[in-house]
Structures are given as structure tokens and as C-alpha cells.
Amino acid sequence: MSKIPASSAYAYPLLIKQLLHASMLTSPQQEIVSGDLCRYNYLTFNDRIKKLAAGLSAVGVKPGDTVAVMNWDCHRYLECFFAVPMMGAILHTVNIRLSPEQLLYTINHAEDDVILVHSDFVDMLEQVQDRIKRPVKLVFLHDQDQIQTLPDRFDIEYESLLDLSGSDFEFRDFDESTIATTFYTTGTTGDPKGVYYSHRQLVLHTMGLVAALSPIDVHIRLGKADVYMPMTPMFHVHGWGIPYAATMLGLKQVYPSRYEPSKLVRLISDEKVTFSHCVPTIMHMLLSAPEVMETDLSGLKVIIGGSALPQGLSQLCVEKGIQVFTAYGMSETCPFVTVSDTMGIDHQSIEDIDLAARAKTGKPGALVDLRVVDENMNDIARGGDETGEVVIRTPWLTQGYAGSTEGSEALWRGGYLHTGDVGYIDETGSLLITDRMKDVIKSGGEWLSSLELENIVSQIEGVSEVAAVGIPDERWGERPLIVAARNTESEIEATVEDIRNAISAHVDSGALPKWAIPERVEFVDAIDKTSVGKLDKKVLRVRYA
Ligand code: AMP
């Protein structure tokens, strides 16, 4: 090849702002609906993104600063998804279901400079506000037409912020490796862990997601004609990245604010929603809403992720005409990794073979290098006779845990991101997750640390040993089960109530989320152990499931 000439060609950086070009050209009048709050088109959306950036800039936000959001899913959250990173700042999507102590930890750890707080979360923030280490500006979000006074210590209200400096903000180019978002996962023991994503990663993730959901020779799962509504909170791994994809495609989008099953059903029906995604628990809740009986849900396509799709739930969905399929990912993976292959399956069928196909963890998307390996990073043979850990490489994985060299090294040992999930690849190339290495309990979409529960129960007089495991639950995915051995030496006989009360005290103090209180407590003579003397939680899970 002859020498490449010097050129004034535009070196297109993969920035979040670039996701807006196509939809602004092709779908300027397309609607974005925010529950019962408001509806506007993409032109107004674009205008408000600029006004938000201008307002944040006017209150002092600079590139590299961190802007946190505590909000329900609404148009304002979507505006933040774009405006904050587009101005070079970092969007911290706060998990509003954390305990107050965990909330404080994440605010301090992320070094938030501004926090946008919906009125429903002001009380929660107030509990910890005095212990926020850095000065923060507080922006108030509310759903009333007008407010008379700002809550104590708040600086400005969101709509007034937008009106501060007009809509001619210019989003400049910068390095595509600039960090765009951060949030915290409480998947393992100890403090929440911060993951982070760059502009380049989010743009490539959006492209990868759309490529995986829209192949035209298969069943099109996300197309131009779809109407999108999330049922996974936007704080959970960027609402699985789908708000970015839906905006890039210029789809009609519907944001439901607080998730109430009746409202979700009404919005699906009134706004003609055709595409959504959620964890199994939310789908159970939706199908239990009385309004479902008289609502036609046929044509609705829903990705189930965050946990395996139980076949019983898949069957319930099919009976309502909903097309369900599975996707897999995690907080550390942006999140998209795999999606179940629905080619050739009959969407009306409740035959076992079709239910099983939908529930497979799925096939890797474009650019996803997925392996199942043993502890020496050797590939496990396909087929399912053996299982191993799922490890991955894609361009959109968190490069580590914020501020934790040790955690980052462990996550990326051997040059692949370790998911901690166990599974195998079947003959068709589909991944099936069979278990997870971590023993954390996932109840109602929230992680509970088993060690933390054990620590609390172990301090109760009359208890000698304790194990906390998650047992499958139709409604909540999992519920914690406490298995305890009594201390025969003790004069005090520990009771089920003692255990519940001890955990409740930690819930009351804000150290644990309310899902931690177990319904089931089993007293045994001795707890099963592995060959090296550890609690054998695998056996316990099987026994008590
Ligand atoms: P989170 O970081 O909260 O999103 O949780 C990620 C974890 O959820 C993964 O490591 C898996 O253990 C689990 N998970 C996510 N999607 C699936 C799926 N389709 N099937 C089984 N487990 C899943």
C-alpha cells in the first residue's frame, strides 16, 4: 500500500453524543412518554439535553466531575443518560434500593459532586447527608406541577436548572476512552464495588446489543417499529443498555416511573408497548396484576435476564401471548453477553422443547469472546458432561473495580473477565448457566450477602454454627434460608424469633435491605461440610429447595 497521506478527515470518536445523530434525522417527531408526567418528541428531548448540560455547567459541573442520580425511570433520567456523559462528566446511577449505609458508601466512594434526588428519596438521603465527605450540590426532582419551597439544603429544582442558561450548549469532542458512567454492585460480601464504562464501551455495547437483537433472518426482537418500555430500573446496569439502543434507533419510548404492576399493564396497553425486559420477579408481578385478565398482551416481546428464566414462568408468558427469551450479563459486563436463540421456535408453543430453548442462557453476541474454563483456564469440552467458570472478553467490560487493584486483578486474572458463574456450552454453541460460584442470595432482584447474615446470626447466644443460602422462590427469585446448629452447651435455647429479630435490627438500622429477613429458619444438629471443612452450601441448597 502506498504511503497514507496526511488528511483532514474527521477521526470519529465513539462518544455517546454520536448515538443521537440518526434518530434526530429520521425520527425527530417520535414520542418519548414519561408515565403520567409528560410526553414530548426527540426534538424537545435533544433540546432538554442541551439545557440540562448548560444548567449543570452553570452550577459548576466540569468534565471529570461526577453527577449522581436517585430517581425512578422517567424522561429526566433519560436526559441524564445523555447530557451528563456528553459534557464529559461521569453519570453515577445510584441504586435506590441500597440500605442508607450502602448509599452513603457509594456516594463517598464515587466522590459525587452533584446529586439529583427525586422527592421520594429525600428522606433516605437525609439519613446520611451529614456524613457525605465532600461538598455536594443537590438538585430536587419532583412530579408536581409546581413546588413552593425546596427541601432543606437543596440548591435548585430540576426544571429551574434547565432554565438557567438556554439551550445552545455545545458538546465538544474528547477522548472516547473518557469514563461515562459508574455504579455499584453488591454482588459479593463486603462493601459495594464500583464498576465503570467509557464512551467507547457504551457505544460499542449499543451496537452489539442491536446487532444481537435485530438479525433479519431470525425473529426480529428489536426493530424500528417497536415501542420500548423498560421494566429493569435504569440504575441497574444502564437499564441493561437498552435506553441507549432505543434512542439510537429512534423508537417510541415509554418510561413508567415507579414500577407498579397495574400501571405497567396500563401503559403497555395504552401506549402499545411491544418490547421490554425484566428479571423473572417483575414478570411474575406483572402477570399477577388483576388488569392482566382483561388486557391483550399478545405481541409483547420481553427479555428475561438477571436470573435464569424458569420454565413455569415462560409457560405463563406464552399463555398470555408474550414472546419471552433470555439474555445474560452482569454489572461488570455493561451488561450484554448472550441472548437465547429463538430461531425456529414456535412462539405460541408450550412444548418442553420450545420452553427450554427460550430459557437457555443464550449465544454470545457479536464481538463476545466467551469461554467456559477450569481453574487453569483450560476450555471445558462442550456438551454438559462437565461444567466450568464462564469467562469473557468483549470491548465493553468494566476494566476493574474502582479503587481496588486487588479486586480488579482477581476479576481479570488470566486476561479474561471472570463471571463467577458456572455452566457449559451445549452442542449448538449456547451457554447454559447451572450455578454461581458466589454464594450470595438474590431476592427480589437484590443481592444479600450470605456471610453478612451468618455473621449476625452467629452472634446470637445459643447458636453455634450457621449457614445462609438462597432457596428458589417463585415470586422473589430466591429467599434467604438460615440453617443453624444450636450450641448444646448454652443454657439459652435460640429460637426462630431470635434469628429474625437479630436480622430485623440490622434492617432497621439501615445496614441491610428489608429482603434480608428470612421466612425459613431450620435448626439442625450439625451443618454439612465439604472435604476441607467449609460449610457445604451446595448440599444445603439442594436439601432445602
Ligand atoms: P447483576 O450483576 O446483579 O446483574 O447479576 C449478575 C448475575 O446474575 C450473573 O453473574 C448471573 O449469576 C446472574 N444472571 C444474569 N443473567 C442470568 C441468566 N440469564 N441466567 C442465569 N443467571 C443469570
Coordinates of C-alpha atoms and ligand atoms in Angstrom, one line a residue:
M1 CA 0.0 0.0 0.0
S2 CA 1.3 3.4 -0.8
K3 CA 2.0 5.8 2.0
I4 CA -1.1 7.1 3.7
P5 CA -1.4 10.8 3.1
A6 CA -1.8 13.3 6.0
S7 CA -5.5 14.1 6.0
S8 CA -8.0 16.4 7.4
A9 CA -10.6 13.6 7.7
Y10 CA -12.6 13.6 10.9
A11 CA -11.3 11.0 13.3
Y12 CA -14.7 10.0 14.5
P13 CA -14.6 9.3 18.3
L14 CA -17.1 6.8 19.7
L15 CA -18.9 9.2 22.0
I16 CA -22.4 8.9 23.4
K17 CA -23.4 12.0 21.6
Q18 CA -23.0 10.1 18.3
L19 CA -25.9 7.8 19.2
L20 CA -28.2 10.7 18.7
H21 CA -27.4 11.6 15.1
A22 CA -29.5 9.0 13.2
S23 CA -32.7 9.3 15.3
M24 CA -32.6 13.1 15.2
L25 CA -32.6 12.9 11.4
T26 CA -35.1 10.1 10.9
S27 CA -37.4 10.3 13.9
P28 CA -37.5 13.9 15.2
Q29 CA -41.2 13.7 15.9
Q30 CA -41.1 10.3 17.5
E31 CA -42.5 10.3 21.1
I32 CA -40.9 9.8 24.5
V33 CA -43.6 9.2 27.1
S34 CA -42.9 9.6 30.8
G35 CA -45.6 7.7 32.6
D36 CA -48.4 10.1 33.5
L37 CA -45.9 13.1 33.7
C38 CA -45.4 14.3 30.2
R39 CA -44.8 13.3 26.6
Y40 CA -42.5 15.1 24.1
N41 CA -40.7 14.4 20.8
Y42 CA -37.0 13.8 20.1
L43 CA -36.5 17.4 19.1
T44 CA -37.6 18.5 22.6
F45 CA -35.5 15.7 24.1
N46 CA -32.4 16.9 22.3
D47 CA -33.2 20.5 23.4
R48 CA -33.6 19.5 27.0
I49 CA -30.3 17.5 26.9
K50 CA -28.5 20.7 26.0
K51 CA -30.4 22.7 28.6
L52 CA -29.5 20.2 31.3
A53 CA -25.8 20.3 30.3
A54 CA -25.9 24.1 30.3
G55 CA -27.6 24.1 33.7
L56 CA -25.2 21.7 35.2
S57 CA -22.3 23.6 33.8
A58 CA -23.8 26.8 35.3
V59 CA -23.8 25.2 38.8
G60 CA -20.1 24.3 38.4
V61 CA -20.1 20.8 36.8
K62 CA -16.9 20.3 34.8
P63 CA -15.6 17.4 32.7
G64 CA -14.4 14.7 35.0
D65 CA -16.9 15.6 37.8
T66 CA -19.5 13.0 39.0
V67 CA -23.2 13.6 38.8
A68 CA -25.3 11.1 40.7
V69 CA -29.0 10.4 40.1
M70 CA -31.5 9.0 42.6
N71 CA -34.7 8.7 40.5
W72 CA -37.4 6.5 39.2
D73 CA -37.3 5.7 35.4
C74 CA -38.5 8.8 33.7
H75 CA -37.7 11.2 30.9
R76 CA -35.4 13.1 33.2
Y77 CA -33.3 10.0 33.8
L78 CA -33.0 9.5 30.1
E79 CA -31.9 13.1 29.7
C80 CA -29.2 12.5 32.4
F81 CA -28.1 9.3 30.5
F82 CA -27.1 11.6 27.7
A83 CA -26.4 15.1 29.0
V84 CA -24.0 14.1 31.8
P85 CA -21.6 11.9 29.9
M86 CA -21.9 14.1 26.8
M87 CA -20.5 17.0 28.7
G88 CA -17.5 14.9 29.8
A89 CA -18.8 14.3 33.3
I90 CA -19.5 10.8 34.9
L91 CA -23.0 9.7 35.5
H92 CA -23.4 7.7 38.7
T93 CA -26.7 5.8 38.6
V94 CA -27.5 5.2 42.3
N95 CA -29.2 2.0 43.3
I96 CA -32.1 3.4 45.2
R97 CA -32.7 0.1 46.9
L98 CA -29.5 0.1 48.8
S99 CA -29.6 0.5 52.6
P100 CA -28.8 4.0 53.7
E101 CA -25.3 2.9 54.9
Q102 CA -24.5 1.4 51.5
L103 CA -25.9 4.5 49.8
L104 CA -23.5 6.7 51.8
Y105 CA -20.6 4.4 51.0
T106 CA -21.3 4.7 47.3
I107 CA -21.7 8.5 47.3
N108 CA -18.4 8.9 49.2
H109 CA -16.6 6.3 47.1
A110 CA -17.8 7.7 43.8
E111 CA -16.9 11.2 45.0
D112 CA -20.2 12.6 43.7
D113 CA -20.2 16.4 43.1
V114 CA -23.9 16.8 42.3
I115 CA -26.8 14.5 43.3
L116 CA -30.1 14.7 41.6
V117 CA -32.7 13.4 44.0
H118 CA -36.4 12.6 43.4
S119 CA -38.7 13.7 46.2
D120 CA -39.3 10.1 47.2
F121 CA -35.6 9.7 48.1
V122 CA -35.1 12.9 50.0
D123 CA -35.7 11.2 53.4
M124 CA -33.3 8.4 52.6
L125 CA -30.6 10.9 51.7
E126 CA -31.3 13.0 54.8
Q127 CA -30.4 10.0 57.0
V128 CA -26.8 10.1 55.8
Q129 CA -26.4 13.6 54.4
D130 CA -24.2 14.8 57.3
R131 CA -21.7 12.1 56.6
I132 CA -21.1 12.9 53.0
K133 CA -17.4 13.7 52.9
R134 CA -17.3 16.2 50.1
P135 CA -19.4 19.3 49.4
V136 CA -22.2 18.3 47.1
K137 CA -24.8 20.3 45.2
L138 CA -28.3 18.9 45.5
V139 CA -30.9 19.1 42.7
F140 CA -34.5 18.4 43.5
L141 CA -36.7 16.3 41.2
H142 CA -40.5 16.1 41.7
D143 CA -43.6 15.2 39.9
Q144 CA -45.9 18.1 41.0
D145 CA -46.8 20.9 38.6
Q146 CA -45.1 23.4 41.0
I147 CA -43.3 23.4 44.3
Q148 CA -43.4 26.2 46.8
T149 CA -40.2 25.5 48.7
L150 CA -37.1 23.4 48.1
P151 CA -36.3 20.8 50.8
D152 CA -33.7 21.8 53.3
R153 CA -30.1 22.1 51.9
F154 CA -31.2 21.6 48.3
D155 CA -29.7 24.1 45.8
I156 CA -32.1 24.1 42.9
E157 CA -35.0 22.3 41.3
Y158 CA -34.5 20.3 38.1
E159 CA -36.7 22.4 35.7
S160 CA -35.2 25.6 37.0
L161 CA -31.8 24.1 36.4
L162 CA -32.8 23.6 32.8
D163 CA -34.0 27.2 32.5
L164 CA -30.7 28.6 33.9
S165 CA -28.7 29.1 30.7
G166 CA -30.6 28.4 27.5
S167 CA -30.1 25.5 25.0
D168 CA -27.1 26.4 22.9
F169 CA -24.7 24.2 24.9
E170 CA -22.0 22.8 22.6
F171 CA -20.9 19.2 23.2
R172 CA -17.3 19.1 22.2
D173 CA -15.3 16.0 21.1
F174 CA -13.0 14.4 23.6
D175 CA -11.2 11.1 24.0
E176 CA -13.6 8.2 23.6
S177 CA -11.9 6.4 26.5
T178 CA -13.2 9.0 28.9
I179 CA -15.3 7.4 31.7
A180 CA -19.0 8.0 31.0
T181 CA -20.8 6.0 33.8
T182 CA -20.3 4.3 37.1
F183 CA -22.4 2.4 39.5
Y184 CA -22.1 -0.1 42.3
T185 CA -22.7 -3.8 42.6
T186 CA -23.3 -5.5 45.9
G187 CA -22.9 -9.0 44.4
T188 CA -20.4 -10.3 46.9
T189 CA -19.5 -9.7 50.6
G190 CA -18.1 -6.5 51.9
D191 CA -18.7 -3.0 50.6
P192 CA -20.4 -2.4 47.2
K193 CA -18.0 -2.4 44.3
G194 CA -17.8 0.3 41.7
V195 CA -17.7 -0.5 38.0
Y196 CA -17.2 2.0 35.2
Y197 CA -17.7 2.3 31.5
S198 CA -16.2 4.6 28.9
H199 CA -18.0 6.3 26.0
R200 CA -16.3 3.9 23.5
Q201 CA -17.5 0.9 25.5
L202 CA -21.1 2.2 25.7
V203 CA -21.3 2.9 22.0
L204 CA -19.9 -0.5 21.1
H205 CA -22.2 -2.1 23.6
T206 CA -25.2 -0.4 22.0
M207 CA -24.1 -1.6 18.6
G208 CA -23.5 -5.1 19.9
L209 CA -26.9 -5.2 21.6
V210 CA -28.8 -4.0 18.5
A211 CA -26.8 -6.5 16.3
A212 CA -27.8 -9.4 18.6
L213 CA -31.5 -8.4 18.8
S214 CA -32.1 -7.5 15.2
P215 CA -30.8 -10.2 12.9
I216 CA -33.2 -10.2 10.0
D217 CA -33.0 -13.9 9.2
V218 CA -34.2 -14.8 12.7
H219 CA -37.0 -13.4 14.7
I220 CA -36.5 -9.7 14.9
R221 CA -36.6 -8.8 18.6
L222 CA -35.9 -5.1 18.4
G223 CA -36.9 -3.3 15.2
K224 CA -37.8 0.2 14.1
A225 CA -41.5 -0.5 14.6
D226 CA -41.1 -1.4 18.3
V227 CA -42.4 0.7 21.2
Y228 CA -40.0 0.3 24.1
M229 CA -40.6 0.4 27.8
P230 CA -38.0 -0.7 30.4
M231 CA -39.1 -2.8 33.4
T232 CA -35.5 -3.1 34.7
P233 CA -34.6 0.1 36.6
M234 CA -32.3 2.5 34.8
F235 CA -29.9 2.3 37.8
H236 CA -29.4 -1.4 37.1
V237 CA -26.5 -1.6 34.6
H238 CA -27.8 1.3 32.4
G239 CA -31.3 -0.3 32.3
W240 CA -29.4 -3.1 30.5
G241 CA -28.2 -0.6 28.0
I242 CA -31.5 -0.6 26.1
P243 CA -32.4 3.0 26.6
Y244 CA -29.3 3.9 24.6
A245 CA -30.2 1.4 21.9
A246 CA -33.8 2.5 21.7
T247 CA -32.7 6.2 21.4
M248 CA -30.2 5.3 18.7
L249 CA -32.9 3.5 16.7
G250 CA -35.4 6.5 17.2
L251 CA -38.1 4.3 18.8
K252 CA -41.1 5.5 20.7
Q253 CA -40.1 5.1 24.3
V254 CA -42.2 4.9 27.4
Y255 CA -40.8 5.4 30.9
P256 CA -43.0 4.0 33.7
S257 CA -41.6 5.9 36.7
R258 CA -42.2 3.8 39.9
Y259 CA -42.9 0.2 38.9
E260 CA -46.5 -0.7 39.9
P261 CA -47.8 -3.8 38.2
S262 CA -51.2 -2.2 37.3
K263 CA -49.6 0.9 35.9
L264 CA -47.1 -1.2 33.8
V265 CA -50.0 -3.2 32.3
R266 CA -52.0 0.0 31.6
L267 CA -49.0 1.7 29.9
I268 CA -48.3 -1.5 27.8
S269 CA -51.9 -1.4 26.6
D270 CA -52.4 2.4 26.2
E271 CA -49.0 3.1 24.6
K272 CA -48.9 -0.1 22.6
V273 CA -45.6 -1.2 24.1
T274 CA -44.1 -4.1 22.1
F275 CA -40.6 -4.5 23.7
S276 CA -39.4 -4.7 27.3
H277 CA -37.1 -6.5 29.6
C278 CA -37.1 -7.5 33.3
V279 CA -36.0 -10.0 35.9
P280 CA -38.3 -13.0 36.5
T281 CA -39.7 -11.5 39.7
I282 CA -41.1 -8.4 37.9
M283 CA -42.7 -10.6 35.2
H284 CA -44.4 -12.6 38.0
M285 CA -45.7 -9.4 39.5
L286 CA -46.9 -8.1 36.1
L287 CA -48.8 -11.3 35.4
S288 CA -50.3 -11.2 38.9
A289 CA -51.9 -7.8 38.3
P290 CA -55.7 -8.1 38.1
E291 CA -55.7 -5.9 35.0
V292 CA -53.8 -8.7 33.1
M293 CA -57.0 -10.7 32.8
E294 CA -58.7 -8.2 30.5
T295 CA -55.6 -6.9 28.7
D296 CA -54.3 -8.2 25.4
L297 CA -50.5 -8.7 25.8
S298 CA -50.0 -10.6 22.6
G299 CA -47.2 -9.3 20.5
L300 CA -45.2 -8.1 23.5
K301 CA -41.6 -9.2 23.4
V302 CA -39.7 -9.4 26.7
I303 CA -36.1 -10.3 27.5
I304 CA -35.8 -12.0 30.8
G305 CA -32.4 -11.6 32.4
G306 CA -30.6 -11.1 35.8
S307 CA -31.6 -14.7 36.7
A308 CA -32.5 -17.8 34.7
L309 CA -35.9 -17.9 33.2
P310 CA -37.9 -20.6 34.9
Q311 CA -39.9 -22.7 32.5
G312 CA -43.1 -22.2 34.5
L313 CA -42.8 -18.5 34.0
S314 CA -42.0 -19.0 30.4
Q315 CA -45.2 -21.0 30.0
L316 CA -47.3 -18.4 31.8
C317 CA -46.0 -15.8 29.4
V318 CA -46.7 -17.9 26.3
E319 CA -50.3 -18.4 27.5
K320 CA -50.7 -14.6 27.6
G321 CA -49.2 -14.3 24.1
I322 CA -45.9 -12.7 25.3
Q323 CA -42.8 -13.7 23.5
V324 CA -40.1 -14.3 26.1
F325 CA -36.4 -15.0 25.7
T326 CA -33.4 -15.0 27.9
A327 CA -30.3 -12.7 28.0
Y328 CA -27.3 -13.0 30.2
G329 CA -24.9 -10.5 31.6
M330 CA -23.8 -8.8 34.8
S331 CA -23.0 -5.4 36.3
E332 CA -19.4 -6.0 35.3
T333 CA -20.3 -6.6 31.6
C334 CA -22.2 -3.4 30.7
P335 CA -24.3 -5.9 30.7
F336 CA -25.0 -7.7 27.4
V337 CA -23.2 -11.0 26.8
T338 CA -25.6 -13.7 25.4
V339 CA -29.1 -14.0 24.2
S340 CA -31.2 -17.1 23.7
D341 CA -31.5 -18.2 20.1
T342 CA -35.2 -18.2 19.2
M343 CA -34.7 -19.3 15.6
G344 CA -37.2 -22.0 14.6
I345 CA -39.1 -22.0 17.8
D346 CA -42.9 -21.6 17.8
H347 CA -43.7 -18.6 20.0
Q348 CA -47.2 -19.9 20.8
S349 CA -45.8 -23.3 21.9
I350 CA -45.6 -24.5 25.4
E351 CA -43.9 -27.8 24.3
D352 CA -40.9 -28.5 26.6
I353 CA -38.5 -28.2 23.7
D354 CA -39.6 -24.6 23.0
L355 CA -39.8 -23.6 26.6
A356 CA -36.2 -25.0 27.1
A357 CA -34.9 -23.1 24.0
R358 CA -36.2 -19.8 25.3
A359 CA -34.7 -20.4 28.7
K360 CA -31.2 -21.2 27.5
T361 CA -28.7 -18.7 28.7
G362 CA -28.0 -18.0 25.1
K363 CA -25.5 -17.5 22.4
P364 CA -22.8 -14.8 22.6
G365 CA -23.4 -11.6 20.6
A366 CA -21.0 -10.2 18.0
L367 CA -17.5 -9.4 19.4
V368 CA -18.2 -11.6 22.5
D369 CA -15.3 -14.0 23.2
L370 CA -16.9 -16.4 25.7
R371 CA -15.2 -19.5 27.2
V372 CA -16.1 -22.0 29.9
V373 CA -12.9 -23.0 31.6
D374 CA -11.4 -25.0 34.5
E375 CA -9.3 -23.4 37.2
N376 CA -6.2 -23.5 34.9
M377 CA -8.0 -21.6 32.1
N378 CA -8.3 -24.8 30.0
D379 CA -11.5 -25.0 28.0
I380 CA -14.2 -27.4 29.2
A381 CA -15.5 -29.7 26.5
R382 CA -18.8 -28.8 25.0
G383 CA -21.9 -30.9 25.8
G384 CA -22.6 -30.5 29.5
D385 CA -20.8 -33.5 31.0
E386 CA -18.5 -31.1 32.7
T387 CA -19.0 -27.5 33.9
G388 CA -16.6 -24.7 34.4
E389 CA -16.5 -21.0 35.0
V390 CA -17.7 -18.6 32.4
V391 CA -15.0 -16.1 31.4
I392 CA -15.3 -13.4 28.8
R393 CA -13.8 -10.7 26.7
T394 CA -15.7 -8.0 24.9
P395 CA -14.9 -4.4 24.2
W396 CA -17.4 -3.3 26.8
L397 CA -16.4 -5.0 30.1
T398 CA -15.5 -2.9 33.2
Q399 CA -11.7 -2.6 33.3
G400 CA -11.8 -3.2 37.0
Y401 CA -13.4 -2.2 40.3
A402 CA -12.9 1.4 41.1
G403 CA -10.2 1.9 43.7
S404 CA -9.5 -1.8 44.1
T405 CA -6.3 -3.1 42.5
E406 CA -6.7 -6.5 44.2
G407 CA -10.4 -6.9 43.2
S408 CA -9.6 -5.8 39.6
E409 CA -6.7 -8.3 39.3
A410 CA -8.9 -11.1 40.6
L411 CA -11.7 -10.1 38.2
W412 CA -9.3 -10.1 35.2
R413 CA -7.0 -13.0 36.1
G414 CA -5.6 -14.7 33.0
G415 CA -6.7 -11.9 30.8
Y416 CA -10.4 -12.8 30.8
L417 CA -13.1 -11.3 33.0
H418 CA -14.3 -13.9 35.5
T419 CA -18.0 -14.0 35.9
G420 CA -18.1 -16.3 38.9
D421 CA -20.9 -18.2 37.0
V422 CA -20.7 -21.9 36.4
G423 CA -22.0 -23.5 33.3
Y424 CA -21.3 -25.2 30.0
I425 CA -21.7 -24.7 26.3
D426 CA -24.1 -27.1 24.6
E427 CA -23.7 -28.7 21.1
T428 CA -25.4 -25.7 19.5
G429 CA -23.0 -23.2 20.9
S430 CA -25.4 -21.9 23.5
L431 CA -24.3 -21.2 27.1
L432 CA -26.2 -22.7 30.0
I433 CA -25.5 -21.4 33.5
T434 CA -26.0 -24.1 36.1
D435 CA -24.9 -22.4 39.2
R436 CA -22.9 -19.4 40.5
M437 CA -19.7 -19.6 42.3
K438 CA -20.6 -16.9 44.7
D439 CA -22.9 -17.9 47.4
V440 CA -24.8 -14.6 47.5
I441 CA -28.5 -14.7 47.7
K442 CA -30.6 -12.7 45.1
S443 CA -34.0 -11.9 46.4
G444 CA -36.5 -9.6 44.6
G445 CA -33.6 -8.6 42.3
E446 CA -31.4 -7.5 45.3
W447 CA -28.3 -9.2 46.4
L448 CA -27.9 -10.3 50.0
S449 CA -24.6 -11.3 51.4
S450 CA -24.8 -14.7 53.0
L451 CA -21.7 -14.1 55.0
E452 CA -23.2 -10.9 56.4
L453 CA -26.3 -12.8 57.5
E454 CA -24.2 -15.6 59.0
N455 CA -22.1 -13.0 60.9
I456 CA -25.2 -11.6 62.5
V457 CA -26.8 -14.9 63.4
S458 CA -23.5 -16.3 64.7
Q459 CA -23.6 -13.7 67.4
I460 CA -26.9 -14.9 68.9
E461 CA -26.5 -16.7 72.2
G462 CA -27.4 -20.3 71.8
V463 CA -26.2 -20.6 68.1
S464 CA -23.0 -22.5 67.4
E465 CA -22.9 -22.5 63.7
V466 CA -24.9 -21.0 60.8
A467 CA -25.2 -21.1 57.1
A468 CA -27.3 -18.7 54.9
V469 CA -28.3 -19.9 51.5
G470 CA -30.7 -18.8 48.8
I471 CA -33.5 -21.1 48.0
P472 CA -35.6 -20.7 44.9
D473 CA -38.8 -18.8 45.3
E474 CA -41.5 -18.4 42.6
R475 CA -42.1 -14.8 43.4
W476 CA -38.8 -13.3 44.5
G477 CA -36.3 -15.5 42.6
E478 CA -34.7 -16.5 45.8
R479 CA -35.3 -16.1 49.5
P480 CA -32.7 -16.4 52.3
L481 CA -32.8 -19.6 54.3
I482 CA -30.9 -19.8 57.6
V483 CA -29.6 -23.2 58.7
A484 CA -28.4 -23.0 62.3
A485 CA -26.9 -25.5 64.7
R486 CA -27.7 -25.0 68.4
N487 CA -25.0 -24.6 70.9
T488 CA -25.7 -27.6 73.2
E489 CA -23.5 -26.0 75.9
S490 CA -25.6 -22.9 76.2
E491 CA -28.3 -22.6 78.8
I492 CA -30.3 -20.5 76.3
E493 CA -32.2 -22.2 73.5
A494 CA -32.0 -20.0 70.4
T495 CA -35.3 -19.6 68.6
V496 CA -36.5 -18.8 65.1
E497 CA -37.7 -15.4 66.5
D498 CA -34.2 -14.6 67.9
I499 CA -32.8 -15.0 64.5
R500 CA -35.4 -13.0 62.7
N501 CA -35.2 -10.2 65.4
A502 CA -31.4 -10.0 65.1
I503 CA -31.6 -9.6 61.3
S504 CA -34.5 -7.2 61.6
A505 CA -32.4 -5.0 63.9
H506 CA -29.8 -4.6 61.1
V507 CA -32.6 -3.8 58.6
D508 CA -34.0 -1.2 61.0
S509 CA -30.5 0.4 61.4
G510 CA -30.2 0.6 57.6
A511 CA -27.3 -1.8 57.3
L512 CA -29.3 -4.4 55.4
P513 CA -32.2 -4.2 52.9
K514 CA -35.6 -5.5 54.1
W515 CA -35.3 -8.6 51.9
A516 CA -32.8 -10.0 54.4
I517 CA -35.4 -11.2 56.9
P518 CA -35.9 -14.9 56.3
E519 CA -39.2 -16.7 56.4
R520 CA -37.5 -20.0 56.9
V521 CA -35.1 -21.0 59.6
E522 CA -34.1 -24.6 60.1
F523 CA -32.4 -25.9 63.2
V524 CA -30.1 -28.9 62.7
D525 CA -27.7 -30.9 64.9
A526 CA -24.8 -30.3 62.5
I527 CA -24.3 -28.4 59.3
D528 CA -22.9 -30.3 56.3
K529 CA -19.3 -29.6 55.5
T530 CA -17.1 -30.0 52.4
S531 CA -13.9 -32.2 52.5
V532 CA -11.9 -29.2 53.6
G533 CA -14.2 -28.3 56.4
K534 CA -16.2 -25.5 54.8
L535 CA -19.9 -25.2 55.0
D536 CA -21.4 -27.2 52.2
K537 CA -23.9 -24.7 50.8
K538 CA -24.5 -26.7 47.7
V539 CA -25.8 -29.6 49.7
L540 CA -28.0 -27.2 51.8
R541 CA -29.5 -25.6 48.7
V542 CA -30.4 -29.0 47.3
R543 CA -31.9 -30.2 50.5
Y544 CA -34.0 -27.2 51.4
A545 CA -35.0 -26.1 47.8
Ligands
AMP1 P1 -26.0 -8.4 38.4 O1 -24.6 -8.0 38.5 O2 -26.8 -8.0 39.6 O3 -26.6 -8.1 37.2 O4 -26.1 -10.0 38.5 C1 -25.3 -10.8 37.6 C2 -25.6 -12.2 37.9 O5 -26.9 -12.6 37.6 C3 -24.8 -13.1 36.9 O6 -23.4 -13.3 37.3 C4 -25.5 -14.4 37.0 O7 -25.2 -15.1 38.2 C5 -27.0 -13.9 37.1 N1 -27.6 -13.9 35.8 C6 -27.8 -12.9 35.0 N2 -28.5 -13.3 33.9 C7 -28.7 -14.6 34.0 C8 -29.3 -15.6 33.2 N3 -29.9 -15.3 32.0 N4 -29.4 -16.9 33.7 C9 -28.8 -17.2 34.9 N5 -28.2 -16.3 35.7 C10 -28.2 -15.0 35.3

